[in-house]
Coordinates of C-alpha atoms in Angstrom, one line a residue:
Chain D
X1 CA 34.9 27.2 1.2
X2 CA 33.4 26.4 -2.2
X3 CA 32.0 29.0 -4.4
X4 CA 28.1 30.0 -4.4
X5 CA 26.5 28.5 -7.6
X6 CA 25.0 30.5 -9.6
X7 CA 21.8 29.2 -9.6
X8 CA 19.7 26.7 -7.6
X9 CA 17.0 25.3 -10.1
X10 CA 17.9 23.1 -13.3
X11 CA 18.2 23.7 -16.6
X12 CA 15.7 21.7 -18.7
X13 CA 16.4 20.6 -22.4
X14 CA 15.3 17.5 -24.5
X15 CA 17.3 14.5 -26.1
X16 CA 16.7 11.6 -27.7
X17 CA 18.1 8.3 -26.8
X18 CA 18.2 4.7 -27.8
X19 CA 16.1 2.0 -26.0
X20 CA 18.3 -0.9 -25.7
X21 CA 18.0 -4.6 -24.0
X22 CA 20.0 -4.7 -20.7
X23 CA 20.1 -7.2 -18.6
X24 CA 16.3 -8.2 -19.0
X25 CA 15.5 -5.0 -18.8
X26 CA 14.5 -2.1 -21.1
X27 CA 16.9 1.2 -20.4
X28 CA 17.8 4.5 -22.4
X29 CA 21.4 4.5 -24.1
X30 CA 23.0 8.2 -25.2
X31 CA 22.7 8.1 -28.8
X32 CA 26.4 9.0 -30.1
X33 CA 28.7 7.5 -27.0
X34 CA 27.1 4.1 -25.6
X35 CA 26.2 5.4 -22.3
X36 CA 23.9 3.6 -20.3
X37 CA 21.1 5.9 -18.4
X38 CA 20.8 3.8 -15.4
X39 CA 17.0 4.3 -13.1
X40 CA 17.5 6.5 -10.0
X41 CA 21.0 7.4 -10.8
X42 CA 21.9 10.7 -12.4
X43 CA 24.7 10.5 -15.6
X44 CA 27.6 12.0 -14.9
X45 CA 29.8 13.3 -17.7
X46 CA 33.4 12.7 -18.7
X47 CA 35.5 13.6 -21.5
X48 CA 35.3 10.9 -23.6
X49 CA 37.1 12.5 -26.5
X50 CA 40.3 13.0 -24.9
X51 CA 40.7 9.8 -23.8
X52 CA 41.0 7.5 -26.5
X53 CA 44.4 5.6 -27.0
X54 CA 44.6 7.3 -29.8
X55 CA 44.6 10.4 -28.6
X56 CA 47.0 9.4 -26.1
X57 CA 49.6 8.5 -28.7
X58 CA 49.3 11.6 -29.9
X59 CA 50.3 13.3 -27.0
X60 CA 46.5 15.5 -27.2
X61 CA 45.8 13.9 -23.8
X62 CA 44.4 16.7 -21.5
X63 CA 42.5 15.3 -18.7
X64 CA 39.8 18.1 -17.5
X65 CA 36.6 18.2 -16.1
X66 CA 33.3 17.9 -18.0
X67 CA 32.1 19.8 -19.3
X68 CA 35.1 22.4 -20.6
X69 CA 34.7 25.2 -22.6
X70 CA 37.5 24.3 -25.0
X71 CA 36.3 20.9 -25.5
X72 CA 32.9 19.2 -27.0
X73 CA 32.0 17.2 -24.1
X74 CA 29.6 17.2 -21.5
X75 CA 26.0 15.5 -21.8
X76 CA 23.8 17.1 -24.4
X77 CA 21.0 18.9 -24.6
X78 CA 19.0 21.1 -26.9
X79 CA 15.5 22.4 -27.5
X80 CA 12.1 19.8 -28.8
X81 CA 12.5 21.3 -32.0
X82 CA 16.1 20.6 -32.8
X83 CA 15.9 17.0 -31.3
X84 CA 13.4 15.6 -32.5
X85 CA 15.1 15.1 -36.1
X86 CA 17.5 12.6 -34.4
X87 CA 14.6 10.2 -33.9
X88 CA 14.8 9.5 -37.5
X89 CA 18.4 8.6 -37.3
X90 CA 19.0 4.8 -38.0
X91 CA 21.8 3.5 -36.5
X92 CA 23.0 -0.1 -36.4
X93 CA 22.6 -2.7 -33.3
X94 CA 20.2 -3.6 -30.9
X95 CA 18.0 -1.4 -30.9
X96 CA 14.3 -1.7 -29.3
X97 CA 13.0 1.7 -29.8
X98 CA 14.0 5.9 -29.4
X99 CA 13.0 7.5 -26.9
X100 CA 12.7 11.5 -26.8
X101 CA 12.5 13.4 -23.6
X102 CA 13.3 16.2 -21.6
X103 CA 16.1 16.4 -19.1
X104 CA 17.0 18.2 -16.1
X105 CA 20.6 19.6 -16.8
X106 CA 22.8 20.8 -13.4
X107 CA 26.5 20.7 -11.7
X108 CA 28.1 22.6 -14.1
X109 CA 26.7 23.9 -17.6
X110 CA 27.7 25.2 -20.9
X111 CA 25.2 27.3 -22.3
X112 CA 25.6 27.4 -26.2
X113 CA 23.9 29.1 -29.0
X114 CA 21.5 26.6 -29.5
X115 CA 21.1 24.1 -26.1
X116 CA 24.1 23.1 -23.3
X117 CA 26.5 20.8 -22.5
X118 CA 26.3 19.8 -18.9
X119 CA 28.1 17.5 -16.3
X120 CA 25.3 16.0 -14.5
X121 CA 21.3 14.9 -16.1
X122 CA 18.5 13.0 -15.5
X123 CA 15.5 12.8 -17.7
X124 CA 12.7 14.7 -16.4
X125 CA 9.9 13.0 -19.0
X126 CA 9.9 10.5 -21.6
X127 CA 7.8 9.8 -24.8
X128 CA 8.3 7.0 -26.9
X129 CA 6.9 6.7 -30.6
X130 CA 5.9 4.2 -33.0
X131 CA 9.4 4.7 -34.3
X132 CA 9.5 1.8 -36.9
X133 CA 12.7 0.2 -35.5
X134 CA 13.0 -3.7 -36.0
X135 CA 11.0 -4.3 -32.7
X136 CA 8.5 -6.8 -31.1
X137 CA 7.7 -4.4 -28.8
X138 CA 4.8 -1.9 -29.4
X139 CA 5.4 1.3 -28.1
X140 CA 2.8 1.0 -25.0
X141 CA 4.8 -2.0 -23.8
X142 CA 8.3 0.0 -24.1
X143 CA 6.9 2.8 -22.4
X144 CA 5.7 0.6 -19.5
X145 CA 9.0 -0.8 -19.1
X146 CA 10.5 2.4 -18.7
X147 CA 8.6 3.8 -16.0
X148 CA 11.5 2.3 -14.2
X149 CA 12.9 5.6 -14.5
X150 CA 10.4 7.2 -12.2
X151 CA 9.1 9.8 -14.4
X152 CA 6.2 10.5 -16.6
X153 CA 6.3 8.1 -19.7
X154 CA 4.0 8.3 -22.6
X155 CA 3.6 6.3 -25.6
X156 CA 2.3 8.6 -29.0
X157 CA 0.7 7.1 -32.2
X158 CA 3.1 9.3 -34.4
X159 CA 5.3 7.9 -36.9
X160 CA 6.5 11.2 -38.9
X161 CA 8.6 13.7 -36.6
X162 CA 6.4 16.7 -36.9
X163 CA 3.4 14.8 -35.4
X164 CA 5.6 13.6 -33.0
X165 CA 6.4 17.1 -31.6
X166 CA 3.2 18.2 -31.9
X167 CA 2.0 15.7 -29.4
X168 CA 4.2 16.1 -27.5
X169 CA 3.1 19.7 -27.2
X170 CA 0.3 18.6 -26.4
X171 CA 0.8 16.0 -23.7
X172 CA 3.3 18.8 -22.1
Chain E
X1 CA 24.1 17.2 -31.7
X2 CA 24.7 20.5 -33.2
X3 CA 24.4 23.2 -30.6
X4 CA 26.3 26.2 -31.2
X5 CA 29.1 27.6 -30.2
X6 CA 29.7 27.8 -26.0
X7 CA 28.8 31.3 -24.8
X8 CA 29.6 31.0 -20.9
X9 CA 29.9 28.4 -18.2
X10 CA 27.3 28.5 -14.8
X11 CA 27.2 26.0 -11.8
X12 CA 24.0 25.1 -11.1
X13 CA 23.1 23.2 -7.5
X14 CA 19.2 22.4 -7.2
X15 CA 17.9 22.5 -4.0
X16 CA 15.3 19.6 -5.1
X17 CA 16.6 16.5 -6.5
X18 CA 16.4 16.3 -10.1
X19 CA 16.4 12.5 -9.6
X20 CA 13.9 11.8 -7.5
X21 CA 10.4 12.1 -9.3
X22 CA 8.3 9.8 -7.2
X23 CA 5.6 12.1 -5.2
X24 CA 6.9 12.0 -1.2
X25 CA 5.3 9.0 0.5
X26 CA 2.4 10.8 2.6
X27 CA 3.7 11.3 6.4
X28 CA 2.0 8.7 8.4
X29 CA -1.0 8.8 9.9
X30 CA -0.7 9.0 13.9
X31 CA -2.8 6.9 16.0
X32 CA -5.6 9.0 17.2
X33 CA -5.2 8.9 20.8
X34 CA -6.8 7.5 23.1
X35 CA -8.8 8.8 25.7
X36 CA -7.4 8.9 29.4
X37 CA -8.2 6.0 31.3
X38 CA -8.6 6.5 35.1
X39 CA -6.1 4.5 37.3
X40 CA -8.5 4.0 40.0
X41 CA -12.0 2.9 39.6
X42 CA -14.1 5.3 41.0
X43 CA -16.0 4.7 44.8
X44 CA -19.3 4.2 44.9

């Protein structure tokens, strides 16, 4: 017989993620590990760090489930506030837009000092700014593609990161 | 992302699904009934 959880509702956080081409279509990518956030299907986490050849070699191999206290893995979350800075954050490749949004967080769940690590998300809303990426795409027409996700999607007219946050304040 | 040190470890199962978002398709309508219709046409 499995254990009780220790709660029943979902912990909700934000993130930000790339907006990348797939497959004709427009979908969210994490922004450190190139995981693809797929429409309808919740991410589940692994350990990623553990499981580089490298780290094979080394003999620092541990297989465990993510998330683990002991480790760094598990999907990320954190509050608006701390987020939002990463939408500034230019990283090379193909990449349409950033997206920032908040996420429903559940299975099991690190709580740290300033957001969680968790083994299964979804995002719960999504905004999508002007963000000044190398894009033909304004950022009504990325937010239309990515109603695919089934959630609320909204496009804001903000180009500096505090206007951002503040409308999305205001659109929450 | 920088976000702190871990201070404990919960399981959390949601009794709604976090995936679906879509409002629940309305139930369908029934077909309002109709009335009764007499098996036997009645005598003059």
């Amino acid at each position: 017989m499995s254990a009780a959880p220790d709660y029943v509702e979902v912990v909700s956080g934000w993130r930000v993620w790339l907006v990348i081409r797939h497959e004709q279509s427009l979908r969210l990518q994490s922004v450190v590990y190139p995981t693809l956030w797929e429409p309808g299907r919740e991410v589940v986490a692994r350990c990623l760090r553990y499981c580089s050849p490298l780290a094979a070699r080394r003999g620092r191999h541990r297989v465990h489930a993510a998330p683990d206290l002991g480790c760094d893995c598990g999907i990320y979350a954190s509050t608006l506030d701390d987020v939002a800075r990463y939408l500034s954050e230019r990283r090379p490749g193909p990449v349409v837009a950033r997206a920032i949004g908040s996420v429903s967080l559940w299975g099991s769940v690190v709580q740290c000092e300033h957001g969680w690590r968790a083994s299964h998300s979804y995002p719960s809303s999504l905004f999508v700014s002007n963000s000044g990426d190398r894009s033909s795409l304004d950022a009504d027409q990325v937010a239309m593609a990515l109603s695919d996700y089934g959630v609320p999607v909204r496009s804001l007219r903000a180009y500096i990161c505090d206007e951002l946050v503040a409308g999305i304040r205001a659109a929450a | 992302m920088k976000i702190g040190k871990p201070q404990r470890i919960c399981t959390i199962e949601p009794v709604e699904d976090p995936v679906r978002h879509e409002e629940p398709p309305a139930e369908p309508r029934k077909a309002p009934s109709e009335p009764a219709v007499p098996e036997t046409t009645p005598s003059r």
